[in-house]
XYZ file of C-alpha atoms in Angstrom:
83
model
C 11.901 129.129 32.781
C 10.711 127.600 36.403
C 11.345 123.816 36.979
C 8.718 121.762 39.536
C 9.788 120.010 42.468
C 7.379 117.699 44.265
C 7.742 116.932 48.399
C 7.977 113.590 49.410
C 4.607 114.595 51.404
C 3.179 115.968 48.005
C 3.808 112.566 46.355
C 2.235 110.680 48.956
C -0.507 112.464 48.520
C -1.007 112.494 45.135
C -0.639 108.427 45.133
C -3.448 108.384 47.694
C -5.660 109.956 44.956
C -7.301 107.913 42.341
C -5.293 107.405 39.352
C -7.576 109.844 36.981
C -7.760 112.538 39.727
C -3.838 112.674 39.868
C -3.321 112.274 36.049
C -5.295 115.764 36.288
C -3.372 117.050 38.592
C 0.102 115.898 36.414
C -1.031 117.156 33.213
C -1.952 120.651 34.604
C 1.355 121.020 36.259
C 2.818 119.735 33.251
C 1.101 122.510 30.973
C 0.334 124.862 33.317
C 3.995 124.898 35.592
C 6.640 123.625 33.905
C 9.001 125.610 32.126
C 6.379 128.964 32.643
C 7.834 132.089 32.710
C 6.013 133.721 35.428
C 4.255 131.248 37.725
C 2.314 133.744 39.813
C -0.005 134.318 36.592
C -1.619 130.778 37.046
C -1.714 130.824 41.135
C -3.032 132.958 43.821
C -0.889 134.502 46.844
C -1.516 133.362 50.412
C 0.891 134.237 53.751
C 4.545 133.633 51.950
C 3.585 130.471 49.694
C 1.183 130.413 46.154
C -2.069 128.410 45.783
C -3.291 126.956 42.633
C -6.334 125.575 41.651
C -7.312 122.406 39.897
C -10.775 121.513 40.137
C -11.882 120.614 43.291
C -8.196 120.173 44.333
C -5.181 122.576 45.792
C -1.189 122.830 45.179
C 0.407 124.734 48.000
C 3.822 125.961 46.571
C 6.868 128.324 47.606
C 8.584 129.888 44.443
C 12.045 129.488 44.922
C 13.240 132.529 42.349
C 16.543 132.302 43.300
C 16.758 128.841 42.101
C 14.083 129.463 39.348
C 12.049 126.564 41.277
C 8.462 125.637 42.093
C 8.304 123.349 44.899
C 4.954 121.946 45.589
C 4.624 120.687 49.259
C 0.670 119.953 49.353
C -1.825 118.249 47.574
C -5.148 118.092 48.671
C -9.545 118.156 48.040
C -9.798 121.772 48.652
C -12.484 120.712 51.653
C -9.261 119.263 53.664
C -6.292 121.186 52.411
C -7.220 124.120 54.392
C -7.604 122.427 57.758
């Protein structure tokens, strides 16, 4: 079972979003990533990281198998996150 951790910058990015969007993202993470057996099922592999889609928003994460942790380090709108 994997744990989910957010970086400080990801937490700041979540706080900048409107409350409804932040709630949707948090609920999606709780439903799909917390205590999952395979976090790769819900995401797409990029170069060394994983991308998760939540509506028009994206989460970039690193999956650390050795400590069974998903480390989310960036959260943002799809128009801005790839820059």
